[in-house]
PDB file of C-alpha atoms in Angstrom:
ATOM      1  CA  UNK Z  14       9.969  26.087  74.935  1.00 40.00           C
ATOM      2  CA  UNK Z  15      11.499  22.728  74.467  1.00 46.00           C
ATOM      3  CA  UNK Z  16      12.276  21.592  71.103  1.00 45.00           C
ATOM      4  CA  UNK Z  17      10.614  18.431  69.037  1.00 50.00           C
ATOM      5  CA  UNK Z  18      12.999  15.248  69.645  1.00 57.00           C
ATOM      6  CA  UNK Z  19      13.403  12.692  67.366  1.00 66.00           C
ATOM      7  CA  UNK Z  20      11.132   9.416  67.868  1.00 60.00           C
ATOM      8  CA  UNK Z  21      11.157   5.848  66.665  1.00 48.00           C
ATOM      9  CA  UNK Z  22       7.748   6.119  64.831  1.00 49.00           C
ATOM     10  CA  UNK Z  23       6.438   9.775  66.098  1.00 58.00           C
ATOM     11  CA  UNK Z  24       7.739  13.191  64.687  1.00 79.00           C
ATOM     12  CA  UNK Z  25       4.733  14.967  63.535  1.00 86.00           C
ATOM     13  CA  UNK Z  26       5.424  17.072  65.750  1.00 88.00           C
ATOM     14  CA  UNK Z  27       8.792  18.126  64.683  1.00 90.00           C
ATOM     15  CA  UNK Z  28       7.667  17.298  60.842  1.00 92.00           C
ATOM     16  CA  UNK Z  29       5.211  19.747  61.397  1.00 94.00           C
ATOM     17  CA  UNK Z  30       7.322  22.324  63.025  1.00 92.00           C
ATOM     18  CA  UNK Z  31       9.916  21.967  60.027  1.00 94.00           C
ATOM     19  CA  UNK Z  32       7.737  21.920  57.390  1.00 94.00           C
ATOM     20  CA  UNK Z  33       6.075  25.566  58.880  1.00 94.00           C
ATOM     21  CA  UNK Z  34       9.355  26.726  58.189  1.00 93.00           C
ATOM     22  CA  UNK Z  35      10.714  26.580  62.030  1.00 93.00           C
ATOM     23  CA  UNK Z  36      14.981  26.215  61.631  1.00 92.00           C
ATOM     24  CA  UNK Z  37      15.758  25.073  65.156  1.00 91.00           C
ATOM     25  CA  UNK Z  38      13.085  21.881  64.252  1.00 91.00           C
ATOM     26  CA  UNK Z  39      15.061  21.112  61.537  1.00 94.00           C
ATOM     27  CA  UNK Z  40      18.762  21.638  62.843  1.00 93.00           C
ATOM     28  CA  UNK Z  41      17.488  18.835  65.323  1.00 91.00           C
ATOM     29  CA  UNK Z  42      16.590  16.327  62.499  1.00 93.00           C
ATOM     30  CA  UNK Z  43      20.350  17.972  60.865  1.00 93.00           C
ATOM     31  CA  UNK Z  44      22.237  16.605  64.198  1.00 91.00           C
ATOM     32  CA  UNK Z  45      20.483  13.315  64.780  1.00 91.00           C
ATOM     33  CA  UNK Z  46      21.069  11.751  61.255  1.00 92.00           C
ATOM     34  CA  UNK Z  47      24.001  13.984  60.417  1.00 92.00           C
ATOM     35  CA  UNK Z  48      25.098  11.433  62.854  1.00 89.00           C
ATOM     36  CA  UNK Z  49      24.677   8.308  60.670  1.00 88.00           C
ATOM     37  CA  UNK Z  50      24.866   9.702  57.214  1.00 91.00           C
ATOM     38  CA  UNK Z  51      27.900  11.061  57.328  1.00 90.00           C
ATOM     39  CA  UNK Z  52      29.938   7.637  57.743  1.00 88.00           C
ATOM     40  CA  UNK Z  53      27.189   6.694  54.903  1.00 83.00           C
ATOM     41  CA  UNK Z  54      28.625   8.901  52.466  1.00 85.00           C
ATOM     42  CA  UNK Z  55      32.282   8.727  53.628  1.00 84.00           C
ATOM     43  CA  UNK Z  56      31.832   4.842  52.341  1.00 77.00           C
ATOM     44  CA  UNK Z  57      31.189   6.211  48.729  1.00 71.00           C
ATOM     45  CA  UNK Z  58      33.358   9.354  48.934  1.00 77.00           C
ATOM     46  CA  UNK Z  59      36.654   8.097  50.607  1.00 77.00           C
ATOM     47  CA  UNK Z  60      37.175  11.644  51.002  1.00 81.00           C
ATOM     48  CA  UNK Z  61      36.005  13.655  54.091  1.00 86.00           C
ATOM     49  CA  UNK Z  62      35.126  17.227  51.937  1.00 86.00           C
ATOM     50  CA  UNK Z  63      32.741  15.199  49.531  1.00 84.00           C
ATOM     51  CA  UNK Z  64      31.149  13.401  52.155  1.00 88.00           C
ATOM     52  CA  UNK Z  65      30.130  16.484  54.192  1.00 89.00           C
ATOM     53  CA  UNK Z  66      28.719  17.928  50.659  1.00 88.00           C
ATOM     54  CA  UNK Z  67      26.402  14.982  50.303  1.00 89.00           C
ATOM     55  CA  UNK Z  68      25.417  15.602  54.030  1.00 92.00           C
ATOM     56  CA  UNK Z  69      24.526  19.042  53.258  1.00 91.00           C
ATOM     57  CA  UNK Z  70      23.163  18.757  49.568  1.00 89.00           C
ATOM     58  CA  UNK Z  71      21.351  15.856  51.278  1.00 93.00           C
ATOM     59  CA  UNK Z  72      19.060  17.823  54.319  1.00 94.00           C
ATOM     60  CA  UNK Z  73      19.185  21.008  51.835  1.00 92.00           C
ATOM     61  CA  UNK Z  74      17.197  19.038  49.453  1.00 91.00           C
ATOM     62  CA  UNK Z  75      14.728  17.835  52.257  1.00 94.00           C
ATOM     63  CA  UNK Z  76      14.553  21.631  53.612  1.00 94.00           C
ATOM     64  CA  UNK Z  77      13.221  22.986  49.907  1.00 92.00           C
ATOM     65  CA  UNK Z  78      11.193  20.056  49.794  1.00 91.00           C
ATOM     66  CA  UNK Z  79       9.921  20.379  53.888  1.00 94.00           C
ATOM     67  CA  UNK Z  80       5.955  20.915  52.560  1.00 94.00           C
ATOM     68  CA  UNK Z  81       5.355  17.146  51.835  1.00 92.00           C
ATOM     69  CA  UNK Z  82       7.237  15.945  55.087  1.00 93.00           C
ATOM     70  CA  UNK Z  83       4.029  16.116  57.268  1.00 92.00           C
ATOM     71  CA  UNK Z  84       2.695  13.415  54.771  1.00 90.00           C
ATOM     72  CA  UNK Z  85       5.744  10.948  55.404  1.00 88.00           C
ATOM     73  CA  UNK Z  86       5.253   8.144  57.178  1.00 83.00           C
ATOM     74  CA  UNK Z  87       8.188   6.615  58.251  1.00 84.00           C
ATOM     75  CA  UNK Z  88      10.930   9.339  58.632  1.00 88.00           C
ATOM     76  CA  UNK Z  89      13.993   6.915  59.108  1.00 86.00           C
ATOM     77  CA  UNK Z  90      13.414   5.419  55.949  1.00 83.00           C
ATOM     78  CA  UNK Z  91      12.391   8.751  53.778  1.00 88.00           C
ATOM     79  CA  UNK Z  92      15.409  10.212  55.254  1.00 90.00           C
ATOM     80  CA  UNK Z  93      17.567   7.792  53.998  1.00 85.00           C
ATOM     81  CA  UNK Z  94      16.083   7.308  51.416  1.00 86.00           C
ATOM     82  CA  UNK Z  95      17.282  10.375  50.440  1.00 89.00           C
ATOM     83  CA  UNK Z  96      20.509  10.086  51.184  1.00 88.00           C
ATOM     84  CA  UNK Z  97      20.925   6.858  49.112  1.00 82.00           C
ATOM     85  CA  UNK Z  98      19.596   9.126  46.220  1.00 81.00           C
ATOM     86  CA  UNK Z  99      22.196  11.892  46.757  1.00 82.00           C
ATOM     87  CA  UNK Z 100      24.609   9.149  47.328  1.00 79.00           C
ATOM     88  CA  UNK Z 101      23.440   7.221  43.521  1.00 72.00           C
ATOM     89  CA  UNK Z 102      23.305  10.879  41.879  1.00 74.00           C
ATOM     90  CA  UNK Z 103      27.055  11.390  43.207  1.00 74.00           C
ATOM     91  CA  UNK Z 104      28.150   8.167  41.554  1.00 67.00           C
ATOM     92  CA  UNK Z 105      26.414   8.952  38.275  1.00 62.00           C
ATOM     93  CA  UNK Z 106      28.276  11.991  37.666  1.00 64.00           C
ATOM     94  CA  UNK Z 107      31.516  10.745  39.047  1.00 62.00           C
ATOM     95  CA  UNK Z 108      31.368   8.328  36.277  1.00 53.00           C
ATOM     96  CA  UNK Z 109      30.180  10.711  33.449  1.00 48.00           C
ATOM     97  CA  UNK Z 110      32.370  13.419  34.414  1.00 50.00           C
ATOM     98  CA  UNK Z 111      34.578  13.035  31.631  1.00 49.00           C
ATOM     99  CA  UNK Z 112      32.309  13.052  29.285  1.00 44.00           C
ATOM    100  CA  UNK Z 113      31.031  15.975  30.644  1.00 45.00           C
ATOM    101  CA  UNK Z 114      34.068  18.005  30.487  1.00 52.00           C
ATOM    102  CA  UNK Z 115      34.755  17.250  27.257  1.00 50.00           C
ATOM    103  CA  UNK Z 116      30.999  18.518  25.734  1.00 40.00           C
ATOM    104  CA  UNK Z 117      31.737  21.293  28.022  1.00 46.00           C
ATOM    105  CA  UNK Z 118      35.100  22.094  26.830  1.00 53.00           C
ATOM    106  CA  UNK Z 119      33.557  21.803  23.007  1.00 48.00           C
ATOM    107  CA  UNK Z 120      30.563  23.929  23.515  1.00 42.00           C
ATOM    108  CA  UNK Z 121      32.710  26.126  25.753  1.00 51.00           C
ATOM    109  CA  UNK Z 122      29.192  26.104  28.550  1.00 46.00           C
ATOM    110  CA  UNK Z 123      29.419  24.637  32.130  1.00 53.00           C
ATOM    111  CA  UNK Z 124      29.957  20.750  32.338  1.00 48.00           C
ATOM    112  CA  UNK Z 125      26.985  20.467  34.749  1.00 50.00           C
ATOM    113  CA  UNK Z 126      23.691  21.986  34.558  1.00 49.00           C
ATOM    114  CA  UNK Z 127      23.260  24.331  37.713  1.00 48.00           C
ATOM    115  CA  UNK Z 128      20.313  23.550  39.796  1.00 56.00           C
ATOM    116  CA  UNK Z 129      18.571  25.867  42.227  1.00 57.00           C
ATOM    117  CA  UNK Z 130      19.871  23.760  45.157  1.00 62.00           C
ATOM    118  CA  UNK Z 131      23.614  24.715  43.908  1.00 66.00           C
ATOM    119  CA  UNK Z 132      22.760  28.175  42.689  1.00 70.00           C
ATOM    120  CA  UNK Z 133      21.439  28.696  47.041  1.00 75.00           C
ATOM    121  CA  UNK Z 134      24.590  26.540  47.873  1.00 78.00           C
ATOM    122  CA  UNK Z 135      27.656  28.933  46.069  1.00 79.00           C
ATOM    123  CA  UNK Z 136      25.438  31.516  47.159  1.00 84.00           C
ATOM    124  CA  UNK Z 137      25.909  30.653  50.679  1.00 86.00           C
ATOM    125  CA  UNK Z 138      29.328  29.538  50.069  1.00 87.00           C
ATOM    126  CA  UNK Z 139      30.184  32.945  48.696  1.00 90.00           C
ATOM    127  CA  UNK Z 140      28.809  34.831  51.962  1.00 92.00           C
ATOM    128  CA  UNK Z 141      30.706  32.919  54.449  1.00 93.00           C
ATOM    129  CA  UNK Z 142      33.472  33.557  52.383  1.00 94.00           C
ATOM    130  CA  UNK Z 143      32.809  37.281  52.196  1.00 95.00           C
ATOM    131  CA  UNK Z 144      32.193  37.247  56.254  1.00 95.00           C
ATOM    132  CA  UNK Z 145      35.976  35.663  56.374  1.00 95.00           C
ATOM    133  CA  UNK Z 146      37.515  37.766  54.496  1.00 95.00           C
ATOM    134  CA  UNK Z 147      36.001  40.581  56.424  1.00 96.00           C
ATOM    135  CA  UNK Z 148      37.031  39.653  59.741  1.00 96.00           C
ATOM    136  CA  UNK Z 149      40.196  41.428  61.280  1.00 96.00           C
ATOM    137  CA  UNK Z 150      43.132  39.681  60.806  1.00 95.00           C
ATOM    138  CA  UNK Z 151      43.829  37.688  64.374  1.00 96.00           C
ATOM    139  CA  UNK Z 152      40.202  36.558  64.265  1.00 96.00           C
ATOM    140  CA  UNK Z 153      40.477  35.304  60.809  1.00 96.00           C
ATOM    141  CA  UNK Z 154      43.537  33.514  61.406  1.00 96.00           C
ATOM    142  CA  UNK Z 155      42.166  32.031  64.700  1.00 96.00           C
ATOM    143  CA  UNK Z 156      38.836  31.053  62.671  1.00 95.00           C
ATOM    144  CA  UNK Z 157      40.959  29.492  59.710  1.00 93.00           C
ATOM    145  CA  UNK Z 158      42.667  27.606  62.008  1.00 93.00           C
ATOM    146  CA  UNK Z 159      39.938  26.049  63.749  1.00 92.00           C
ATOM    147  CA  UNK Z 160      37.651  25.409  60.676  1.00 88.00           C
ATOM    148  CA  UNK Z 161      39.746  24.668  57.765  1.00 83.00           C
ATOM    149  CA  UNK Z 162      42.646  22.899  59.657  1.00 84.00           C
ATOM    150  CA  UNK Z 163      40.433  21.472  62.623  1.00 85.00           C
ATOM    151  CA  UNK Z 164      42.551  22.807  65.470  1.00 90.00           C
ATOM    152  CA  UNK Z 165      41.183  22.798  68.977  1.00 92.00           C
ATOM    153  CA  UNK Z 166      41.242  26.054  71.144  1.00 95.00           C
ATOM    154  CA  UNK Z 167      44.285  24.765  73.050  1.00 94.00           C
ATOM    155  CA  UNK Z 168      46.006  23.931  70.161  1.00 94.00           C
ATOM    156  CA  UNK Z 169      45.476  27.325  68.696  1.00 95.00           C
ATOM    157  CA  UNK Z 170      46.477  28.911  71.912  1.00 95.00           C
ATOM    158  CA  UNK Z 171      49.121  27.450  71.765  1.00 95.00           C
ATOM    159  CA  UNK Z 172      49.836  27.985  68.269  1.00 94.00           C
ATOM    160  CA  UNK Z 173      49.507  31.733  68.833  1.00 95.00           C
ATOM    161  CA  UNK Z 174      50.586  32.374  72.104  1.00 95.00           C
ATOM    162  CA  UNK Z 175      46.961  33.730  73.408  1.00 96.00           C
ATOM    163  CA  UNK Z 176      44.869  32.062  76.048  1.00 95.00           C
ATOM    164  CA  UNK Z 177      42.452  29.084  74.986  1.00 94.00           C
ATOM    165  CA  UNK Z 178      39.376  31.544  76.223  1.00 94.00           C
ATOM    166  CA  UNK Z 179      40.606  34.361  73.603  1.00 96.00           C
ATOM    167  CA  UNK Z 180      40.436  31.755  71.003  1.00 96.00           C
ATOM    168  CA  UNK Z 181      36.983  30.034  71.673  1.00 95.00           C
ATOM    169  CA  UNK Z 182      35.564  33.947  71.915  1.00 96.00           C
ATOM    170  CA  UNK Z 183      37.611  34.967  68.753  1.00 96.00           C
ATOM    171  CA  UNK Z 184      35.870  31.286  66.889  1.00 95.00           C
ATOM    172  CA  UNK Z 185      32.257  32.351  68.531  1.00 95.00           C
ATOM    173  CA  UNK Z 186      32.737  36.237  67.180  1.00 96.00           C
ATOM    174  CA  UNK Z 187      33.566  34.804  64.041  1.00 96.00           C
ATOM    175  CA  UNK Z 188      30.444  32.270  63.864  1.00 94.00           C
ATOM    176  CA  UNK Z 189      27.933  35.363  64.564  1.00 93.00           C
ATOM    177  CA  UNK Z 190      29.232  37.677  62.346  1.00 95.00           C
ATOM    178  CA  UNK Z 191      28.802  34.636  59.360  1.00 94.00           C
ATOM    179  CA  UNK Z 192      25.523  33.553  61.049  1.00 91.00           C
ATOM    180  CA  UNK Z 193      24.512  37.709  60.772  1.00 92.00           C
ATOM    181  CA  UNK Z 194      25.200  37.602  57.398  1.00 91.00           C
ATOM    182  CA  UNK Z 195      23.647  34.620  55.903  1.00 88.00           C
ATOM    183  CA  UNK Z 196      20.695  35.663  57.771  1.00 85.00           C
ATOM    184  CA  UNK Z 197      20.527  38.799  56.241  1.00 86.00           C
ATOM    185  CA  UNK Z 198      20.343  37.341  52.340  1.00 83.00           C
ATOM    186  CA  UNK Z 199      17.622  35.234  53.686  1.00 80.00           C
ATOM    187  CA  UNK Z 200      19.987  31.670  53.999  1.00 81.00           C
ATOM    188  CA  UNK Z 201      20.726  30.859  57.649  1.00 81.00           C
ATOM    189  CA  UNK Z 202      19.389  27.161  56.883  1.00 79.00           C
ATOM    190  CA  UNK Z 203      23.114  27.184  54.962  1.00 81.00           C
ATOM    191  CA  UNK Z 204      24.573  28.015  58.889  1.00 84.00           C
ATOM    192  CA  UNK Z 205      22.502  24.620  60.115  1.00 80.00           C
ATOM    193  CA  UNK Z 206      24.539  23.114  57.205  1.00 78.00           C
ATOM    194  CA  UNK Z 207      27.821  24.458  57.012  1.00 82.00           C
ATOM    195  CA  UNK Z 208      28.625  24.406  60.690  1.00 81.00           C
ATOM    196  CA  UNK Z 209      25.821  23.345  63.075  1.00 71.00           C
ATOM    197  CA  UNK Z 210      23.738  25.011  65.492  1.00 58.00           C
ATOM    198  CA  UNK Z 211      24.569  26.375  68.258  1.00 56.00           C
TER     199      UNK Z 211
END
């Protein structure tokens, strides 16, 4: 069955489909504004790892919220819309982050509050990490260098000394047995976020 696209002024369809819960609907709003947003935020950021969590803060936010999005209108608009708020909210606490540490540091309590959005997103965090760490050795290495240094598969064949196939199997092995597990706690929208869908 063919998926929802995204359409100047209709996406009912898809709004519907999203807000009914349906995760492939939604990682094809993800790709088609992850798009635009993310040089969005890297204006404000100036730093690549921020950026990416206003990108994912950003569609989490819409995904809790995905009820109302049938009602909306004009999705270009709501969507960034959003994004301008994640983008204003970053700025705030940039600016009041010293002040924050310092009532934190007197009242020995955490500087920010925790919301339920970050108590799903160091959830999630903590899974992948746990899937990682799991992962025999040559796979994790293969998988740390193609996420967290951004190596291609013939650069990590080369890098290794194994063929670029046994790397883009290792990288796909690695991505199912994260994918299983966020699945499994009930937060595979956190896979849409943290790496795509595929």
């Amino acid at each position: 069955m063919a998926l929802p696209e995204i359409h100047p002024h209709n996406n009912k369809e898809l709004l519907w489909d999203i807000a009914e819960g349906n995760e492939s609907s939604f990682a094809v709003l993800y790709r088609h504004y992850a798009r635009t947003l993310l040089p969005f935020f890297r204006k404000f950021t100036r730093d690549e790892s921020s950026a990416n969590d206003m990108l994912q803060n950003t569609f989490l936010s819409i995904w809790l919220d995905r009820a109302k999005l049938p009602d909306i209108e004009n999705l270009d608009a709501f969507i960034h819309k959003v994004a301008a708020n994640r983008a204003y909210t970053w700025m705030a606490k940039l600016r009041s982050v010293e002040r924050l540490d310092a009532i934190a540091a007197s009242r020995n309590v955490p500087a920010q509050d925790i919301t339920y959005q970050e108590v799903l997103f160091r959830e999630a965090q903590k899974l992948v990490q746990e899937a990682v760490d799991a992962m025999p050795a040559k796979r994790k290495q293969i998988f740390q260098l193609y996420k967290e240094k951004g190596l291609k598969y013939n650069e990590i064949a080369t890098e290794l000394n194994i063929s670029a196939s046994t790397a883009r199997n290792a990288v796909a092995a690695a991505l199912d047995s994260i994918r299983a597990r966020l699945v499994e706690s009930g937060l595979y929208i956190f896979f849409i976020l943290f790496f795509g869908s595929r």
